[in-house]
Coordinates of C-alpha atoms in Angstrom, one line a residue:
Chain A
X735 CA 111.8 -164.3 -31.0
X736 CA 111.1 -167.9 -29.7
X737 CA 114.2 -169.2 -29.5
X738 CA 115.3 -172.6 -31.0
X739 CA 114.4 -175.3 -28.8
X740 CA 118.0 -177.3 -28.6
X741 CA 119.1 -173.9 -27.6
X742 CA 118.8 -173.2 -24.0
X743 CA 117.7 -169.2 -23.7
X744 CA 119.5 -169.1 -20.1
X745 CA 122.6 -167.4 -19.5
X746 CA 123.7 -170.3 -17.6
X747 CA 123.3 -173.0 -20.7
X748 CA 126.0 -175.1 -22.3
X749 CA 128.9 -173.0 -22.9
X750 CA 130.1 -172.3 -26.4
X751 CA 133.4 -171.4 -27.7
X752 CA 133.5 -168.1 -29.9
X753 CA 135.7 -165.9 -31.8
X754 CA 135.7 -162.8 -29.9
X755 CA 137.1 -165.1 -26.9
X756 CA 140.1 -165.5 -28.2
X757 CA 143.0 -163.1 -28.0
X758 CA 143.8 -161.8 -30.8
X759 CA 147.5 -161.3 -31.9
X760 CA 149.1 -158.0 -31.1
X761 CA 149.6 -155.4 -33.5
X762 CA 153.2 -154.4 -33.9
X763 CA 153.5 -152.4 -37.0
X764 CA 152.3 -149.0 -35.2
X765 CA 154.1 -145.7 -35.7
X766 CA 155.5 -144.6 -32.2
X767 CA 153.0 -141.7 -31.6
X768 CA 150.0 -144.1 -31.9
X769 CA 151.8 -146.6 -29.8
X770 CA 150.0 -147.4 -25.9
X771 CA 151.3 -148.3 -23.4
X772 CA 150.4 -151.8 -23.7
X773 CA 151.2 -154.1 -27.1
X774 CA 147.2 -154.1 -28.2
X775 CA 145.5 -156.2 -31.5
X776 CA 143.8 -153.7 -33.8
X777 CA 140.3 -154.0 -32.2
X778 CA 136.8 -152.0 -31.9
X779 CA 135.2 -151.6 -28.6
X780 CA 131.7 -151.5 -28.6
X781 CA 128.8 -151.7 -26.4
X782 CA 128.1 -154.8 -28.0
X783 CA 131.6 -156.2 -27.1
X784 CA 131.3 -155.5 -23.4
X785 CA 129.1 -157.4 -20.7
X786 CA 128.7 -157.6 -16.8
X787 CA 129.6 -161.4 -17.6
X788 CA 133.0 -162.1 -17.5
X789 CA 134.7 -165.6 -18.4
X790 CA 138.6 -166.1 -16.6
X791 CA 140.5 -167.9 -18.7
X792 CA 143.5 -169.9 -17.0
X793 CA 142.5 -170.4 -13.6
X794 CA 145.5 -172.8 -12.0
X795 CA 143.3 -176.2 -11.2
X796 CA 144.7 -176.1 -8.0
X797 CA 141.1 -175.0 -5.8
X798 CA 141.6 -171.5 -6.2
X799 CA 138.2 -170.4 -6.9
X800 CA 137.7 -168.6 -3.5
X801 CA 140.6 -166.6 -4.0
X802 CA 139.7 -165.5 -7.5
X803 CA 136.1 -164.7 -6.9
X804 CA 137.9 -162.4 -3.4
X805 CA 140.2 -161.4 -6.2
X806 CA 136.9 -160.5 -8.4
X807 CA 135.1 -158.8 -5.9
X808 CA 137.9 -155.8 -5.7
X809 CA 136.3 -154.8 -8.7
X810 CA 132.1 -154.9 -7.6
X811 CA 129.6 -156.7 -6.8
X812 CA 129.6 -160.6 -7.9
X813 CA 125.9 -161.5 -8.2
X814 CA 127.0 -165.0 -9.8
X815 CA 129.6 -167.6 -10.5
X816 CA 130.5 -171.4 -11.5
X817 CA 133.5 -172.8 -13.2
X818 CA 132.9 -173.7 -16.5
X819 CA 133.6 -177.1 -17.0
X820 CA 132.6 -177.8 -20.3
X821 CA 134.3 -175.4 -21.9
X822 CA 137.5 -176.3 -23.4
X823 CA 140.4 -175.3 -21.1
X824 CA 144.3 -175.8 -21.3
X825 CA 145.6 -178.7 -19.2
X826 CA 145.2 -178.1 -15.4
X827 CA 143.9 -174.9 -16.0
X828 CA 140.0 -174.2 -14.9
X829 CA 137.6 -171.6 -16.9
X830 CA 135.1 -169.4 -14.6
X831 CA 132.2 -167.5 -15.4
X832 CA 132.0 -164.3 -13.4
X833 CA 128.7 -162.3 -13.6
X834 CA 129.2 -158.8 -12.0
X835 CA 126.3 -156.4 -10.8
X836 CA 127.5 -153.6 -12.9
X837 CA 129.1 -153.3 -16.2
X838 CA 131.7 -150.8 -15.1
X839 CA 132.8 -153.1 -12.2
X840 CA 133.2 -155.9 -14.9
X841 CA 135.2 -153.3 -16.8
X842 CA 137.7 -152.9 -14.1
X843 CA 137.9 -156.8 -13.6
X844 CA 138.9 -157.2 -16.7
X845 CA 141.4 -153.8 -17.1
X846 CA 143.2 -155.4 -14.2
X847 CA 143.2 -159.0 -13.9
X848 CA 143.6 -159.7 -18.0
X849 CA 146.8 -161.2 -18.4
X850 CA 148.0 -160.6 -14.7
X851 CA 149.8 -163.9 -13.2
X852 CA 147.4 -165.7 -10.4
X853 CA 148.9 -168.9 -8.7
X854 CA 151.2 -169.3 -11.0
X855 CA 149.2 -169.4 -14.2
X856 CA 148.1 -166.0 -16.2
X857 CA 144.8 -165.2 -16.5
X858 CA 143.0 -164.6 -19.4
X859 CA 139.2 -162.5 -18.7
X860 CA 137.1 -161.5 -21.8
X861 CA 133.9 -160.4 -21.8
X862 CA 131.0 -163.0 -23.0
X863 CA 127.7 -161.0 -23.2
X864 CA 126.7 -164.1 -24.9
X865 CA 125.6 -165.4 -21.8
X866 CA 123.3 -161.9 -21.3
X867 CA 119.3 -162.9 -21.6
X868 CA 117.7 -160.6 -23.6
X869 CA 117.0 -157.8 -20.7
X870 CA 120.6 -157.8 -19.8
X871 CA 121.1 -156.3 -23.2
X872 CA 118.4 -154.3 -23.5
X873 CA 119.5 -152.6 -19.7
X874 CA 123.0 -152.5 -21.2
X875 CA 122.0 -150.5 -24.2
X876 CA 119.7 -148.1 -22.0
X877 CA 122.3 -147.8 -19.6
X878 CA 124.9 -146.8 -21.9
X879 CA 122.7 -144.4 -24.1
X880 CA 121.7 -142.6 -20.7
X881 CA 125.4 -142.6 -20.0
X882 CA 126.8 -140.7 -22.9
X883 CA 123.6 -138.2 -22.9
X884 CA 124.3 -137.3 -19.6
X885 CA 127.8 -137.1 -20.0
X886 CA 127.6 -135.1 -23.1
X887 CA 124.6 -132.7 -21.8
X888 CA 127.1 -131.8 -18.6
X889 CA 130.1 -131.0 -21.0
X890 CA 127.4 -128.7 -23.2
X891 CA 126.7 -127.0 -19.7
X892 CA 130.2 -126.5 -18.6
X893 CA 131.0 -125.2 -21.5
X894 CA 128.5 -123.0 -21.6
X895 CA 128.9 -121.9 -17.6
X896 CA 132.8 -121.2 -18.9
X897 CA 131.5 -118.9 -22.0
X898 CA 129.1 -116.8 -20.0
X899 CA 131.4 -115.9 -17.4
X900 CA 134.0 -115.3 -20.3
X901 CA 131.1 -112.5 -22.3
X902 CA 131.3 -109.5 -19.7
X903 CA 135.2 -109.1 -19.8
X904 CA 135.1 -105.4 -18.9
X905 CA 132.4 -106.0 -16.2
X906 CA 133.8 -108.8 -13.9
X907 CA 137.5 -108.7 -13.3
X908 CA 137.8 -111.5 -11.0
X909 CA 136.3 -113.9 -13.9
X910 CA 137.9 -112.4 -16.4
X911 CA 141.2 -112.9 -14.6
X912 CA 140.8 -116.3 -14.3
X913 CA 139.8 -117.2 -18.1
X914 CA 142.5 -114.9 -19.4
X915 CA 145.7 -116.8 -17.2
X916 CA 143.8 -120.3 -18.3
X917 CA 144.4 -119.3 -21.8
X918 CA 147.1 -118.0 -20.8
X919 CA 148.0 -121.0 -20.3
X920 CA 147.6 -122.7 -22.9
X921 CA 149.6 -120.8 -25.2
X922 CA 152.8 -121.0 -22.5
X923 CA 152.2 -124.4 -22.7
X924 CA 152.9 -124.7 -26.5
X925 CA 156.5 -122.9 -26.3
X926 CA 158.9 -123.6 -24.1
X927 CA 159.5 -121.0 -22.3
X928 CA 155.9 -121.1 -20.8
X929 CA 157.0 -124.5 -19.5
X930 CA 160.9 -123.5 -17.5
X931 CA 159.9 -121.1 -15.3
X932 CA 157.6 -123.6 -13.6
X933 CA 160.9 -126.1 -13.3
X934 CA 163.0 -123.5 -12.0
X935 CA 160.3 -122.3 -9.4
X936 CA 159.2 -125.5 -7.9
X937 CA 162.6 -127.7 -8.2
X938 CA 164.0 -127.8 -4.6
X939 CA 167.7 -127.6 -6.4
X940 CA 169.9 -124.8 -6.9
X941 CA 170.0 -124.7 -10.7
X942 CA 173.2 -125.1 -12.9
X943 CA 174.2 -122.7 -14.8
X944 CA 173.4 -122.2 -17.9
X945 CA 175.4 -123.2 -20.8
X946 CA 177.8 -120.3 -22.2
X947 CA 176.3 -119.5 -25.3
X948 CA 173.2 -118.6 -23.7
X949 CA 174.9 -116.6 -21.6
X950 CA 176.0 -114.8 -24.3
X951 CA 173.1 -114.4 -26.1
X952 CA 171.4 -112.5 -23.3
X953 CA 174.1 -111.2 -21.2
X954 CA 174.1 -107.5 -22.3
X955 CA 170.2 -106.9 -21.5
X956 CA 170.4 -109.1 -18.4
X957 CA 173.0 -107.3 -16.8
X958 CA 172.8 -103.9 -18.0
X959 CA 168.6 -104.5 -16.8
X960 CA 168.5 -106.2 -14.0
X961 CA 171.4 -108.1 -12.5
X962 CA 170.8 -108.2 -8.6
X963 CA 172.7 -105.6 -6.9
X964 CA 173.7 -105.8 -3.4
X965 CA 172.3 -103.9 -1.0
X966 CA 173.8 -101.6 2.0
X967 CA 174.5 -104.2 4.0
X968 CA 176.5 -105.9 0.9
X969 CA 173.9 -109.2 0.4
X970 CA 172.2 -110.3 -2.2
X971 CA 169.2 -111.1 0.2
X972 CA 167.1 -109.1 -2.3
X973 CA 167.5 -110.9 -4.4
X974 CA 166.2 -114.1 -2.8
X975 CA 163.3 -112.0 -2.0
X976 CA 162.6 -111.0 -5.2
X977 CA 162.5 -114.9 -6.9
X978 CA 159.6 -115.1 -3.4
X979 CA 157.5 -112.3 -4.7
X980 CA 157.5 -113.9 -8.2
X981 CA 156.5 -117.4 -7.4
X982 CA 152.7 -116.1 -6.8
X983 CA 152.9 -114.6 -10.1
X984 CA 154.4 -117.8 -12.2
X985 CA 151.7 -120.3 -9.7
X986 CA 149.1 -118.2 -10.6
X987 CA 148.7 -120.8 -14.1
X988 CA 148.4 -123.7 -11.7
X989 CA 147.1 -122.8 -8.4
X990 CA 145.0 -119.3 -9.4
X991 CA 145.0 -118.1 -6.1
X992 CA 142.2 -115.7 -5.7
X993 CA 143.8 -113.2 -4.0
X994 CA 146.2 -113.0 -7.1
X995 CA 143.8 -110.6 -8.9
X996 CA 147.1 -107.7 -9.8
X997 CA 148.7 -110.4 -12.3
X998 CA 146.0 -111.4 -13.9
X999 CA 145.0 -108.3 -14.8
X1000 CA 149.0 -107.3 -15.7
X1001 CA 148.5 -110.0 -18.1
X1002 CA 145.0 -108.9 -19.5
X1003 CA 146.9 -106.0 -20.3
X1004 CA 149.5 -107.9 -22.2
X1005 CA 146.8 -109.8 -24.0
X1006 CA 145.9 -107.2 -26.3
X1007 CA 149.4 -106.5 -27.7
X1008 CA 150.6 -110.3 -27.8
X1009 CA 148.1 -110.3 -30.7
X1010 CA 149.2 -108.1 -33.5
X1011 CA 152.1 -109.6 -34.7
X1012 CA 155.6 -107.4 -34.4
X1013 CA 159.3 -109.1 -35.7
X1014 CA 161.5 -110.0 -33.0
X1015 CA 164.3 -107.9 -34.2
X1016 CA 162.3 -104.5 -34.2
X1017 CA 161.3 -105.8 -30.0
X1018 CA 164.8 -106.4 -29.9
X1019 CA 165.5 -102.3 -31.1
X1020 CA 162.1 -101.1 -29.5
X1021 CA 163.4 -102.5 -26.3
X1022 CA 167.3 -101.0 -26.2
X1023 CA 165.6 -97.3 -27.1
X1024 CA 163.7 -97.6 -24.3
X1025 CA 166.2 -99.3 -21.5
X1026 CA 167.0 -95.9 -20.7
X1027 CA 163.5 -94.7 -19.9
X1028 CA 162.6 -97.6 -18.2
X1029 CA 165.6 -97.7 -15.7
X1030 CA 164.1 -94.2 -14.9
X1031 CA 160.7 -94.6 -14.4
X1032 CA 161.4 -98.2 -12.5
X1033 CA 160.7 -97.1 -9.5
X1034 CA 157.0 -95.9 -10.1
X1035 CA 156.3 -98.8 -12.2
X1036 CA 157.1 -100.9 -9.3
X1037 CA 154.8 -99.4 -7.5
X1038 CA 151.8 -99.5 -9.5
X1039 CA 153.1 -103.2 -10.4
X1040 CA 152.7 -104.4 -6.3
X1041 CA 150.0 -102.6 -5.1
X1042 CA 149.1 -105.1 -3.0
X1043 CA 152.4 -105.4 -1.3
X1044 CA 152.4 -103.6 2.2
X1045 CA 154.9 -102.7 4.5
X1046 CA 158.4 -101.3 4.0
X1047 CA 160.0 -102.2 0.8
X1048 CA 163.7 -103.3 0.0
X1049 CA 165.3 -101.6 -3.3
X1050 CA 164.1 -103.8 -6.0
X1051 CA 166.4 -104.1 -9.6
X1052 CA 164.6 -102.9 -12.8
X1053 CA 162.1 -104.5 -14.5
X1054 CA 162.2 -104.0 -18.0
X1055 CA 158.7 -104.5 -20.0
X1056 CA 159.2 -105.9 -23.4
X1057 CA 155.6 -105.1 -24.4
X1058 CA 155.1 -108.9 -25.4
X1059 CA 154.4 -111.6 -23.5
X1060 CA 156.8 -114.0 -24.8
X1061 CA 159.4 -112.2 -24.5
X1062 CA 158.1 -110.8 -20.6
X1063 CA 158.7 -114.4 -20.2
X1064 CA 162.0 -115.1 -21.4
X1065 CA 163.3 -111.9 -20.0
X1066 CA 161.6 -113.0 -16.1
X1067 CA 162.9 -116.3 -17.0
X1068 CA 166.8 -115.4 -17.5
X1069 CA 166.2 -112.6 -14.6
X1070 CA 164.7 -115.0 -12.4
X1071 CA 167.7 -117.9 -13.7
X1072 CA 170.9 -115.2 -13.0
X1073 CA 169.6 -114.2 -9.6
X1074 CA 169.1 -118.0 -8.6
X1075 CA 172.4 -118.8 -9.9
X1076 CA 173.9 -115.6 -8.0
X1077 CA 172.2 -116.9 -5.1
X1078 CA 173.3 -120.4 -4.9
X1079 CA 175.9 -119.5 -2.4
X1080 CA 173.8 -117.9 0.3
X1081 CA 170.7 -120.3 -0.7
X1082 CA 170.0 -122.7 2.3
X1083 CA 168.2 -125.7 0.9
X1084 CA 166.0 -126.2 4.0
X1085 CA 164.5 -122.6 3.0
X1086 CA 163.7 -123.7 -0.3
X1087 CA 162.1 -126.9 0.3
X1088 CA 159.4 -126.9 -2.3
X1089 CA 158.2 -130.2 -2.8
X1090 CA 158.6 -130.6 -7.0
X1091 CA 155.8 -131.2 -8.9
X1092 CA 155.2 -134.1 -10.6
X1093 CA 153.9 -133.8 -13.9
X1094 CA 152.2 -136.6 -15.6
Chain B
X1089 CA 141.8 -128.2 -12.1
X1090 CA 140.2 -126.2 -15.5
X1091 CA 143.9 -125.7 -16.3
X1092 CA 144.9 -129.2 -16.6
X1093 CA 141.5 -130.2 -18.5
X1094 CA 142.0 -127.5 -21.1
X1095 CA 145.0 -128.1 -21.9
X1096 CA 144.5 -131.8 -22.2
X1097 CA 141.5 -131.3 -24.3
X1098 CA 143.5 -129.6 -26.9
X1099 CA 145.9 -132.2 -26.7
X1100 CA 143.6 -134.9 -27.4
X1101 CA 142.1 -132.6 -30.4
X1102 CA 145.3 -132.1 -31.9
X1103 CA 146.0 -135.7 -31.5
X1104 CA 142.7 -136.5 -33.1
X1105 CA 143.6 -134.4 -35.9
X1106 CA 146.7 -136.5 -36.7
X1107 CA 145.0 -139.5 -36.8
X1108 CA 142.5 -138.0 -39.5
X1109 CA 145.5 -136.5 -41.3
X1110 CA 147.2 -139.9 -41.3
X1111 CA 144.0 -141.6 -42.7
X1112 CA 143.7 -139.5 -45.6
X1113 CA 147.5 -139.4 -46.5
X1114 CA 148.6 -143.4 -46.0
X1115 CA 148.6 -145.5 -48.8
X1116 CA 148.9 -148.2 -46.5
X1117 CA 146.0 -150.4 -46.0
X1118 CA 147.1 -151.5 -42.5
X1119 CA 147.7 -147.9 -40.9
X1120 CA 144.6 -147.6 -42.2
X1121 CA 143.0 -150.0 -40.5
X1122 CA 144.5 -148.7 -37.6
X1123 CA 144.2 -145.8 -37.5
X1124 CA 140.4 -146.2 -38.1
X1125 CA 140.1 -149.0 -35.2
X1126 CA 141.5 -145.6 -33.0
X1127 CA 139.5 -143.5 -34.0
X1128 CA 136.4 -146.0 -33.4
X1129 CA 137.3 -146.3 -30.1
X1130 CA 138.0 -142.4 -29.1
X1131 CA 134.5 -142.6 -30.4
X1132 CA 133.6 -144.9 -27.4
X1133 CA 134.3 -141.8 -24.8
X1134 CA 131.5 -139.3 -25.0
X1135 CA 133.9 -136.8 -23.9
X1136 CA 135.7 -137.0 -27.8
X1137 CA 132.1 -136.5 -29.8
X1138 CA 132.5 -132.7 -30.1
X1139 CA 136.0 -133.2 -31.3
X1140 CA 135.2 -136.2 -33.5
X1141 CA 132.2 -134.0 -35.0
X1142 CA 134.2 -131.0 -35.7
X1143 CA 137.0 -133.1 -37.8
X1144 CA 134.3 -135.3 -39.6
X1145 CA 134.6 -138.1 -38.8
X1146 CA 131.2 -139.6 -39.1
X1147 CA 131.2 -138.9 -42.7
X1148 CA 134.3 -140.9 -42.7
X1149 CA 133.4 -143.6 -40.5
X1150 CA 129.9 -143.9 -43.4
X1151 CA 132.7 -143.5 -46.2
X1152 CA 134.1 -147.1 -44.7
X1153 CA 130.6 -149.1 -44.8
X1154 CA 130.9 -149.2 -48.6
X1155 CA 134.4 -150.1 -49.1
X1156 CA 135.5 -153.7 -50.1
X1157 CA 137.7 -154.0 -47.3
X1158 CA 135.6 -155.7 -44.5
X1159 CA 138.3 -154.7 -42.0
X1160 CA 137.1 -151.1 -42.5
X1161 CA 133.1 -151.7 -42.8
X1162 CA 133.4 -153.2 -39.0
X1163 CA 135.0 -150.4 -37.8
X1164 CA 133.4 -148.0 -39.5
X1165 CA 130.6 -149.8 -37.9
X1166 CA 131.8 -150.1 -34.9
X1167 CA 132.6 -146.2 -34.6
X1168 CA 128.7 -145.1 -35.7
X1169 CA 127.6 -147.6 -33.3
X1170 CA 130.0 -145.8 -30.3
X1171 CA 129.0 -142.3 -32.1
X1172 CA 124.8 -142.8 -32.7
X1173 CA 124.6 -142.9 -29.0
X1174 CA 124.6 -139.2 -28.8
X1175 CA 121.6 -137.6 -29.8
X1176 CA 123.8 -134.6 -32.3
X1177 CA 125.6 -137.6 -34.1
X1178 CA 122.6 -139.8 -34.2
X1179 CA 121.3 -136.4 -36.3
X1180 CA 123.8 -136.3 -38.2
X1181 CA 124.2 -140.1 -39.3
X1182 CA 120.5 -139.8 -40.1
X1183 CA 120.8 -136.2 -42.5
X1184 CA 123.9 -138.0 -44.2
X1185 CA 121.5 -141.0 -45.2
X1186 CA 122.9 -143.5 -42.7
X1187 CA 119.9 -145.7 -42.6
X1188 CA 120.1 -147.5 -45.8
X1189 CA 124.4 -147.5 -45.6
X1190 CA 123.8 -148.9 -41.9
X1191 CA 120.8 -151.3 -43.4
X1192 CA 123.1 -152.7 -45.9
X1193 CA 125.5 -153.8 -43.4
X1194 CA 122.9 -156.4 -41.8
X1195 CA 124.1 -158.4 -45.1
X1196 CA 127.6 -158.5 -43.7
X1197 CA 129.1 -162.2 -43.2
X1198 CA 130.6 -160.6 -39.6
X1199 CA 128.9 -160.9 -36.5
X1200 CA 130.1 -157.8 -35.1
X1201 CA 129.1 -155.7 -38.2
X1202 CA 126.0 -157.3 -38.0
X1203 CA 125.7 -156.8 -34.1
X1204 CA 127.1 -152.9 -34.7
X1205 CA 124.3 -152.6 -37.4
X1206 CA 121.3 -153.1 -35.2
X1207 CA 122.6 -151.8 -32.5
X1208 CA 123.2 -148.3 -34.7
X1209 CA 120.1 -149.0 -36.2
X1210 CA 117.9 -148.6 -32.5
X1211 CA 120.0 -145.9 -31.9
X1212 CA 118.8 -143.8 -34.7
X1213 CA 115.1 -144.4 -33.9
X1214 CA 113.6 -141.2 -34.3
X1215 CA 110.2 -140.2 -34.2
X1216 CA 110.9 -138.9 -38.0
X1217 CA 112.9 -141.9 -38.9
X1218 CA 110.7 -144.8 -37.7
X1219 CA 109.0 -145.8 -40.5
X1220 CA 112.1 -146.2 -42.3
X1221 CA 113.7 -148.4 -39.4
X1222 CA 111.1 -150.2 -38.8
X1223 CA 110.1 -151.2 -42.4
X1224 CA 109.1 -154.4 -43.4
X1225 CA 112.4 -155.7 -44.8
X1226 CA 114.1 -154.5 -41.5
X1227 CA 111.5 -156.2 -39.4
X1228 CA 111.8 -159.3 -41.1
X1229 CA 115.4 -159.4 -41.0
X1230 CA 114.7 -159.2 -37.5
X1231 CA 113.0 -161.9 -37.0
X1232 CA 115.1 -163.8 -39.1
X1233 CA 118.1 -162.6 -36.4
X1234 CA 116.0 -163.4 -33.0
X1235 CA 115.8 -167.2 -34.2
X1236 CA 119.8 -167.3 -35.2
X1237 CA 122.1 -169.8 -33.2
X1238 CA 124.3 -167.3 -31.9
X1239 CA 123.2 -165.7 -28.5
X1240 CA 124.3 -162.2 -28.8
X1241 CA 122.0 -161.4 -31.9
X1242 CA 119.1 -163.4 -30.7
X1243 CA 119.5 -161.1 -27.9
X1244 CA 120.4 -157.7 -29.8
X1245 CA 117.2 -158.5 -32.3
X1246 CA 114.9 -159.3 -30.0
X1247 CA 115.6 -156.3 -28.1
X1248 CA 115.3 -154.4 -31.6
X1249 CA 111.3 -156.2 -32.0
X1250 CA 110.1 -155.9 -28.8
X1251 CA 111.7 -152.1 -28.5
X1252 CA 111.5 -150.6 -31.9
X1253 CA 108.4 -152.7 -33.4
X1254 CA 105.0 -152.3 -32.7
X1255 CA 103.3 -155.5 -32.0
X1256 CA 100.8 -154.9 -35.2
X1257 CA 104.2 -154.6 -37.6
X1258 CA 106.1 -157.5 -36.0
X1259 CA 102.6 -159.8 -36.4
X1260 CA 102.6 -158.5 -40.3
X1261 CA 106.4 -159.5 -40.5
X1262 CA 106.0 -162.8 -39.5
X1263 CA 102.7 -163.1 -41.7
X1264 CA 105.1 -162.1 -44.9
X1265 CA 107.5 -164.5 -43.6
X1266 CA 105.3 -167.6 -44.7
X1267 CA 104.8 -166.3 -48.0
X1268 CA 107.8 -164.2 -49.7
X1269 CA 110.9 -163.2 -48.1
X1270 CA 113.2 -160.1 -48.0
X1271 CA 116.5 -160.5 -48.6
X1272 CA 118.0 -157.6 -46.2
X1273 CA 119.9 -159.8 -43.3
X1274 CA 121.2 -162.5 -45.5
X1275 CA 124.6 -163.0 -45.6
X1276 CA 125.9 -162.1 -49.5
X1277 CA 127.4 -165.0 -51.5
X1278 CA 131.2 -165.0 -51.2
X1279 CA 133.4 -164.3 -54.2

């Protein structure tokens, strides 16, 4: 424990030049899906690796130490600093030694100003806990260890706050309807056509058309089901209104709006016969033996569908229920894609101006 | 809000997945390396433990500390050392006997092994486990460490002594000291 007597135990002793300072060279050889978004060297993090001390390689000798040290303090709390002067540096370049208050404000100092230009020179920060004393590491190691406990005793909670409200699924429907569309989610998420409707409902733009072979492929049931008839007055307009009522139903995966309780439970429904598994061609045949009923019994089904909805009602097209979710989807997704496309004419875009989401 | 968190969460699993996959299927001793420096350092953000626990990747990471490849022993190391922070991994390095794997690395001519080594080795203090951390050998070792030129494992041993060790054992390590050494801590001869 007593340390060697040539060997200042200070942090602020006769600096040293050591491996880890040094950048190492960047790795190129990675497969793309394991690429960053930064060229990086093949490297461990540890806690050992990190430090509230930071040492800014580069510095422009040109009396800048004000400005970095402002520059530093973006990030936290500088308790300390000094240029390094003994410590080898390029020509006209100064070294600093930056002690921050908190590890995580070092952290940021680092994520940001590492390799960023400053003055005209580029910077070069690394961590040095080499310059810790020995209660520096000890708080560092506590620190962290109390970090991921309490990080990973939350997540055990949450999790187990999300599978009690998941147990009573015939008891609650409000909770239930909100696990069942985030799993929901999660499956649309994996095909496709989970993911369109979302770009056709929030994209301010009348949408092209879509490419002829698609057309072709669903043309019979689209227009044979539910093609948007006019109305007495000879307007689509129902149309429009139509693509209005459905947004709340497609949002519901993002926003889940509380008072959108009648789709979640349309889709509990759905989730017990999305999981047996039934060919596509026999939905296909299923589906054109039962048009005829369904274009029958539409108008009831409507109503049960929008109980919610008060007030007068215009004639609404058809809906036809495929009994499966994915295909629910793709059929409200080419119904919802022909009436947009049938309504481009009449559509003003200052009515539609929904701001499109970004997704990142 | 859940939305977006759930669905990133099995993103980051699946992703996690295909790094394991690629480690076991690669011939290549670089992806390797690579792959395993990633997975070390997903280990770093307690958010990825349950994850990294279900696809086992602590047995891998202890697979690594006996390989000849001292690329892979530091970041083997370096993953247990992210990992053994958690209480549940720090169990399960300990029931997978990761106290004498972890103990040989203090041999290790790399400073970071070495540094990963004690640094795992305090994490995995356990009321059960203490005698065997804190045995004579280790102790020594210790001390040998807290009187090394470098700063960082001065600092990192120390810690371990005044921390781990009772004042009696430390006394008793320094006491075998005069007379016959251990040879856990000592760098092996190079080949």
């Amino acid at each position: 424990m007593a340390a060697p007597v040539n060997n200042k135990p200070g942090c602020w002793g006769v600096p040293e030049v050591y491996k880890h300072h040094e950048q190492k060279k960047v790795c190129f050889s990675r497969p793309k899906y394991r690429e960053g978004r930064k060229a990086k060297a093949v490297k461990v993090y540890t806690i050992n690796l990190e430090s509230r001390y930071l040492m800014v390689q580069g510095v422009p000798a040109i009396g800048v130490m004000t400005e970095l040290i402002q520059l530093c303090a973006l990030y936290g709390v500088v308790e300390e600093y000094r240029p390094l002067d003994e410590y080898p540096a390029e020509e006209f370049t100064e070294v600093y030694l930056v002690k921050f208050q908190r590890l995580t404000s070092a952290r940021a100092a680092k994520r940001h100003m590492d390799e960023k230009s400053f003055y005209g020179g580029v910077l070069h920060v690394c961590y040095v806990p080499e310059y810790e004393t020995v209660e520096d590491t000890r708080l560092k190691l506590q620190d962290r260890r109390r970090y991921v406990v309490r990080t990973v005793h939350n997540k055990a909670r949450e999790k187990q706050q999300k599978s009690a409200s998941e147990q009573p699924t015939s008891l609650d429907t409000a909770t239930t309807s909100e696990t069942v569309t985030t799993r929901q989610d999660q499956t649309s998420h994996n095909d496709e056509t989970g993911e369109t409707p979302n770009m056709c409902q929030y994209s301010g733009f009348p949408l092209l058309p879509l490419p002829p072979q698609e057309h072709y492929n669903y043309g019979h049931m689209n227009y044979s089901g539910a093609t948007p008839t006019e109305d007495k007055m000879g307007t689509l307009h129902n149309a429009i209104i139509d693509t209005k009522q459905q947004q709340p139903r497609q949002s519901t995966s993002s926003s889940q709006a509380p008072s959108d309780r009648d789709p979640g439970q349309r889709l509990t429904s759905n989730q017990s016969s999305a999981v047996r598994f039934v060919p596509r061609t026999t939905h296909l045949e299923n589906r054109k033996r039962k048009m005829e009923d369904m274009v029958e019994n539409s108008q009831t089904d409507e109503a049960i569908k929008n109980k919610a909805f008060i007030g007068p009602k215009l004639p609404q097209p058809p809906k036809a229920d495929m009994e499966d979710e994915s295909l629910n989807t793709s059929v409200s997704l080419i119904r919802n894609t022909m009436k947009q496309v049938g309504a481009v004419p009449d559509l003003k875009p200052v009515e539609k101006k929904v701001k499109p989401r970004r997704r990142i | 809000m859940s939305k977006k968190s759930s669905s990133e969460n099995s993103d980051r699993f699946e992703y996690l997945q295909t790094l394991v996959t690629e480690f076991q299927d690669t011939d290549s001793e670089e992806a390797k390396e690579q792959v395993l420096a990633n997975l070390a350092n997903f280990a770093y953000d307690p958010n990825n433990l349950d994850y990294l626990r279900e696809l086992q990747v602590i047995d891998l990471f202890l697979d690594m500390l006996t390989e000849e490849n001292e690329n892979f022993v530091e970041f083997g190391m370096g993953g247990l050392c992210n990992l053994s922070m958690d209480p549940e991994c720090r169990d399960l390095i300990l029931q997978n006997s990761g106290i004498s794997l972890v103990t040989n690395c203090l041999s290790s001519h790399r400073e970071e092994t070495v540094l990963s080594a004690i640094t795992i080795l305090m994490n995995l203090l356990t009321p059960s486990s203490r005698s065997e951390i804190t045995d004579p050998a280790i102790t020594q070792c210790m001390l040998r460490f807290s009187l090394s030129e470098s700063p960082r494992l001065r600092n990192l041993a120390s810690v371990f002594l005044q921390d781990c060790c009772s004042e009696e054992q430390v006394n008793r390590a320094e006491q075998q000291m005069q007379g016959q050494q251990s040879a856990v801590g000592i760098p092996l001869p190079k080949d």
